[in-house]
Coordinates of N, CA, C and O in Angstrom, one line a residue:
M13 N 138.0 76.8 96.1 CA 137.6 78.2 96.5 C 137.2 78.1 98.1 O 136.7 77.3 98.6
P14 N 137.8 79.2 98.7 CA 137.5 79.3 100.2 C 136.0 79.4 100.5 O 135.2 79.9 99.6
G15 N 135.7 79.0 101.7 CA 134.2 79.2 102.0 C 133.6 77.8 102.5 O 134.2 76.8 102.3
D16 N 132.5 78.0 103.2 CA 131.8 76.8 103.6 C 130.8 76.2 102.5 O 130.2 77.0 102.0
S17 N 130.8 75.1 102.3 CA 129.8 74.4 101.4 C 128.4 74.4 102.1 O 128.3 74.3 103.3
P18 N 127.4 74.4 101.2 CA 126.0 74.2 101.8 C 125.9 72.9 102.3 O 126.6 71.9 102.0
T19 N 124.9 72.7 103.4 CA 124.7 71.4 103.9 C 124.0 70.5 102.9 O 123.5 70.9 101.9
A20 N 124.1 69.3 103.2 CA 123.5 68.2 102.4 C 122.0 68.6 102.2 O 121.4 68.4 101.2
E21 N 121.4 68.9 103.3 CA 119.9 69.1 103.4 C 119.6 70.4 102.4 O 118.7 70.4 101.7
A22 N 120.4 71.4 102.5 CA 120.2 72.6 101.8 C 120.3 72.2 100.2 O 119.4 72.6 99.4
I23 N 121.3 71.5 99.9 CA 121.5 70.9 98.5 C 120.4 70.2 98.0 O 119.8 70.4 96.9
A24 N 119.9 69.3 98.8 CA 118.8 68.4 98.5 C 117.5 69.3 98.3 O 116.5 69.1 97.3
M25 N 117.2 70.3 99.1 CA 116.1 71.1 98.9 C 116.2 72.0 97.7 O 115.1 72.5 97.3
C26 N 117.4 72.4 97.2 CA 117.4 73.1 96.2 C 117.3 72.2 94.8 O 117.0 72.8 93.8
R27 N 117.6 71.0 95.0 CA 117.5 70.1 93.8 C 116.1 69.5 93.6 O 115.4 69.8 92.8
D28 N 115.7 68.7 94.6 CA 114.2 68.0 94.4 C 113.6 67.6 95.7 O 112.5 67.0 95.8
K29 N 114.1 67.9 96.9 CA 113.3 67.5 98.2 C 112.5 68.8 98.6 O 112.7 69.8 98.4
D30 N 111.5 68.3 99.1 CA 110.5 69.5 99.5 C 111.0 70.2 100.8 O 111.7 69.6 101.6
G31 N 110.5 71.5 100.9 CA 110.9 72.2 102.1 C 111.9 73.4 101.9 O 112.4 73.4 100.6
Q32 N 112.2 73.9 102.9 CA 113.3 74.9 102.9 C 114.1 74.8 104.2 O 113.5 74.4 105.2
T33 N 115.3 75.2 104.1 CA 116.3 75.3 105.4 C 117.1 76.5 105.2 O 117.5 76.9 104.3
L34 N 117.4 77.0 106.4 CA 118.3 78.3 106.3 C 119.7 77.9 105.9 O 120.2 77.0 106.1
T35 N 120.2 78.7 105.1 CA 121.6 78.8 104.6 C 122.2 80.1 104.6 O 121.6 81.1 104.7
V36 N 123.6 80.0 104.5 CA 124.3 81.3 104.6 C 125.1 81.4 103.3 O 125.8 80.4 102.8
G37 N 125.3 82.6 102.7 CA 125.9 82.8 101.5 C 127.4 82.7 101.6 O 128.0 83.2 102.6
T38 N 128.0 82.1 100.6 CA 129.5 82.0 100.6 C 130.1 83.1 99.6 O 131.3 83.4 99.8
Y39 N 129.4 83.5 98.6 CA 130.0 84.4 97.6 C 128.9 85.6 97.5 O 127.8 85.6 97.8
N40 N 129.6 86.7 96.9 CA 128.9 87.9 96.4 C 128.7 87.7 95.0 O 129.9 87.6 94.3
L41 N 127.6 87.8 94.3 CA 127.5 87.7 92.8 C 127.8 89.1 92.3 O 127.1 90.0 92.6
S42 N 128.8 89.2 91.3 CA 129.1 90.5 90.7 C 129.2 90.3 89.2 O 129.5 89.3 88.6
A43 N 129.2 91.5 88.5 CA 129.1 91.6 87.2 C 130.6 91.8 87.0 O 131.5 92.2 87.9
P44 N 131.3 91.7 85.7 CA 132.6 92.0 85.4 C 133.2 93.2 85.8 O 134.3 93.4 86.1
D45 N 132.3 94.3 85.9 CA 132.5 95.8 86.2 C 132.7 95.8 87.7 O 132.9 96.9 88.3
G46 N 132.3 94.7 88.5 CA 132.3 94.9 89.9 C 130.9 95.2 90.6 O 130.8 95.2 91.7
S47 N 130.1 95.7 89.7 CA 128.7 96.0 90.3 C 128.0 94.7 90.8 O 128.3 93.5 90.2
W48 N 127.2 94.7 91.8 CA 126.5 93.6 92.3 C 125.4 93.1 91.4 O 124.7 93.9 90.8
I49 N 125.1 91.7 91.4 CA 124.0 91.2 90.7 C 123.2 90.6 92.0 O 123.7 89.7 92.7
W50 N 122.2 91.2 92.2 CA 121.3 90.8 93.3 C 120.6 89.3 93.2 O 120.4 88.9 92.1
N51 N 120.7 88.6 94.4 CA 120.1 87.4 94.3 C 118.6 87.3 93.9 O 118.2 86.2 93.4
E52 N 117.9 88.4 93.9 CA 116.5 88.4 93.6 C 116.4 88.6 92.1 O 115.2 88.6 91.5
G53 N 117.4 88.6 91.4 CA 117.5 89.0 89.9 C 117.2 87.9 89.1 O 116.7 86.9 89.6
T54 N 117.4 88.2 87.8 CA 117.2 87.0 86.8 C 118.4 86.7 86.0 O 119.4 87.6 86.1
P55 N 118.5 85.5 85.3 CA 119.8 85.3 84.5 C 120.0 86.5 83.6 O 121.3 86.7 83.2
S56 N 119.0 87.3 83.1 CA 119.3 88.3 82.2 C 120.1 89.5 82.8 O 120.6 90.3 82.1
D57 N 120.2 89.5 84.1 CA 121.0 90.4 84.8 C 122.3 90.1 84.6 O 123.2 91.1 84.9
I58 N 122.9 89.1 84.3 CA 124.2 88.6 84.1 C 124.8 89.3 82.8 O 124.2 88.7 81.7
P59 N 125.8 90.1 82.7 CA 126.2 90.7 81.4 C 126.8 89.6 80.5 O 127.5 88.6 81.0
V60 N 126.6 89.9 79.3 CA 127.3 89.0 78.2 C 128.5 89.7 77.8 O 128.6 90.8 77.4
V61 N 129.6 88.9 77.9 CA 130.9 89.2 77.5 C 131.5 88.3 76.5 O 131.6 87.2 76.7
D62 N 131.8 88.8 75.4 CA 132.2 87.9 74.4 C 131.4 86.8 74.0 O 132.0 85.6 73.9
G63 N 130.1 86.9 74.1 CA 129.1 85.9 73.8 C 128.8 85.0 74.8 O 128.0 84.0 74.6
A64 N 129.4 85.2 76.0 CA 129.0 84.3 77.2 C 128.5 85.1 78.4 O 129.1 86.3 78.7
R65 N 127.5 84.7 79.2 CA 127.3 85.4 80.4 C 128.4 85.1 81.3 O 128.8 84.0 81.7
L66 N 128.8 86.2 81.9 CA 130.0 86.2 82.8 C 129.7 86.6 84.2 O 129.4 87.8 84.4
L67 N 129.7 85.7 85.1 CA 129.4 86.0 86.6 C 130.6 85.8 87.4 O 131.2 84.9 87.4
V68 N 130.8 86.8 88.2 CA 132.0 86.8 89.1 C 131.6 86.4 90.4 O 130.7 87.1 90.9
L69 N 132.3 85.5 91.1 CA 132.1 85.2 92.5 C 133.1 85.8 93.3 O 134.2 85.5 93.5
D70 N 132.6 86.9 94.1 CA 133.5 87.7 95.0 C 133.3 87.2 96.3 O 132.4 86.6 96.8
P71 N 134.3 87.6 97.3 CA 134.1 87.3 98.8 C 132.9 88.2 99.1 O 132.6 89.1 98.7
P72 N 132.1 87.5 100.0 CA 131.0 88.4 100.6 C 131.5 89.5 101.5 O 132.4 89.4 102.3
P73 N 130.8 90.6 101.3 CA 131.2 91.7 102.3 C 130.7 91.7 103.6 O 131.2 92.3 104.5
Y74 N 129.6 90.8 103.8 CA 129.2 90.5 105.1 C 128.3 89.2 105.0 O 128.0 88.7 104.0
E75 N 128.0 88.7 106.2 CA 127.2 87.5 106.3 C 125.8 87.7 106.1 O 125.2 88.6 106.6
R76 N 125.2 86.9 105.1 CA 123.7 86.9 105.0 C 123.2 85.6 104.8 O 123.9 84.7 104.2
S77 N 121.9 85.5 105.1 CA 121.3 84.2 105.1 C 119.9 84.3 104.6 O 119.4 85.4 104.4
W78 N 119.5 83.1 104.0 CA 118.2 83.0 103.5 C 117.6 81.6 103.5 O 118.4 80.6 103.6
P79 N 116.4 81.3 103.4 CA 115.8 79.9 103.2 C 116.2 79.3 101.8 O 115.9 79.9 100.9
A80 N 116.9 78.4 101.9 CA 117.3 77.6 100.7 C 116.2 76.6 100.4 O 115.6 76.0 101.2
G81 N 115.8 76.4 99.1 CA 114.8 75.6 98.6 C 114.3 76.0 97.2 O 114.8 77.1 96.8
R82 N 113.4 75.3 96.7 CA 112.8 75.6 95.4 C 111.5 76.5 95.6 O 110.7 76.1 96.2
Y83 N 111.6 77.6 95.0 CA 110.4 78.5 95.0 C 109.3 78.0 93.8 O 108.1 78.4 93.9
F84 N 109.7 77.1 93.0 CA 108.9 76.5 91.9 C 109.0 75.0 92.1 O 109.9 74.4 91.4
P85 N 108.2 74.4 93.1 CA 108.3 72.9 93.2 C 108.5 72.0 92.1 O 108.9 71.0 92.2
G86 N 107.8 72.5 91.1 CA 107.7 71.6 89.9 C 109.0 71.5 89.0 O 109.2 70.8 88.0
M87 N 110.0 72.4 89.4 CA 111.2 72.6 88.6 C 112.3 72.2 89.5 O 112.5 72.9 90.6
S88 N 113.1 71.1 89.2 CA 114.1 70.7 90.0 C 115.4 71.5 89.6 O 115.5 71.8 88.4
G89 N 116.4 71.7 90.6 CA 117.5 72.4 90.0 C 118.8 71.4 90.0 O 118.8 70.5 90.6
D90 N 119.9 71.9 89.2 CA 121.0 71.1 89.2 C 122.1 72.0 88.6 O 121.9 73.1 87.9
L91 N 123.3 71.6 88.9 CA 124.4 72.2 88.4 C 125.4 71.2 88.0 O 125.8 70.2 88.7
V92 N 126.0 71.4 86.8 CA 126.9 70.5 86.2 C 128.3 71.2 85.8 O 128.2 72.2 85.1
L93 N 129.4 70.6 86.2 CA 130.6 71.2 85.8 C 131.0 70.6 84.5 O 131.1 69.3 84.4
E94 N 131.0 71.4 83.5 CA 131.2 70.8 82.2 C 132.7 70.6 81.9 O 133.1 69.7 81.3
R95 N 133.5 71.5 82.4 CA 135.0 71.5 82.2 C 135.7 72.4 83.1 O 135.1 73.4 83.5
V96 N 137.0 72.2 83.4 CA 137.8 73.0 84.0 C 138.6 73.8 83.1 O 139.2 73.2 82.1
L97 N 138.7 75.1 83.1 CA 139.5 76.0 82.3 C 141.0 75.7 82.5 O 141.3 75.7 83.6
G98 N 141.7 75.8 81.3 CA 143.0 75.8 81.5 C 143.6 77.1 82.0 O 142.8 78.1 82.0
R99 N 144.8 77.2 82.3 CA 145.5 78.4 82.9 C 145.2 79.5 81.9 O 144.8 80.7 82.4
D100 N 145.6 79.4 80.7 CA 145.7 80.5 79.7 C 144.3 81.1 79.6 O 144.1 82.2 79.4
E101 N 143.2 80.2 79.5 CA 141.9 80.4 79.2 C 141.3 81.2 80.4 O 140.7 82.3 80.4
A102 N 141.6 80.8 81.6 CA 141.2 81.3 82.9 C 141.7 82.7 83.0 O 141.0 83.7 83.3
E103 N 143.1 82.9 82.6 CA 143.6 84.3 82.8 C 143.1 85.2 81.9 O 143.0 86.4 82.1
S104 N 142.7 84.8 80.7 CA 142.0 85.7 79.7 C 140.7 86.2 80.2 O 140.3 87.2 80.0
W105 N 139.9 85.3 81.0 CA 138.6 85.7 81.5 C 138.9 86.8 82.6 O 138.3 87.6 82.8
Y106 N 139.9 86.3 83.5 CA 140.2 87.3 84.6 C 140.6 88.6 84.2 O 140.3 89.6 84.8
A107 N 141.2 88.8 83.0 CA 141.6 90.1 82.5 C 140.3 90.9 82.1 O 140.5 92.2 81.9
R108 N 139.2 90.3 82.0 CA 138.0 91.1 81.7 C 137.3 91.6 82.9 O 136.1 92.2 82.8
V109 N 137.7 91.3 84.1 CA 136.9 91.6 85.3 C 137.6 92.6 86.2 O 138.9 92.5 86.3
A110 N 136.9 93.4 86.8 CA 137.4 94.3 87.8 C 137.9 93.5 89.3 O 137.4 92.4 89.4
D111 N 138.8 94.2 89.9 CA 139.1 93.6 91.2 C 138.0 93.8 92.1 O 137.1 94.6 91.9
P112 N 137.7 92.8 93.2 CA 136.7 92.9 94.0 C 136.7 94.2 94.9 O 137.7 94.7 95.1
K113 N 135.5 94.6 95.1 CA 135.2 96.0 95.7 C 135.3 95.8 97.3 O 134.9 94.7 97.8

């Protein structure tokens, strides 16, 4: 996907390192219908589609930044890629989402 990756420092601060550092967003979080899902929201803001929460990463409409880090220091963050979708499965999910606004 196009865009700049977060710095190693920002990643560490979101996982388990103390502190915060300025970071710039690479995507706009959207629902399948194209409406925005705000960064200040909760996972329950992500709509359920066919039994799974479906979040769309759209290109950002403008540059925005915020301090990266953990707001709950006792809780470390992580992201695990469980698998890569095959072409047919990816296309079936794409068919459920609107074009970026």
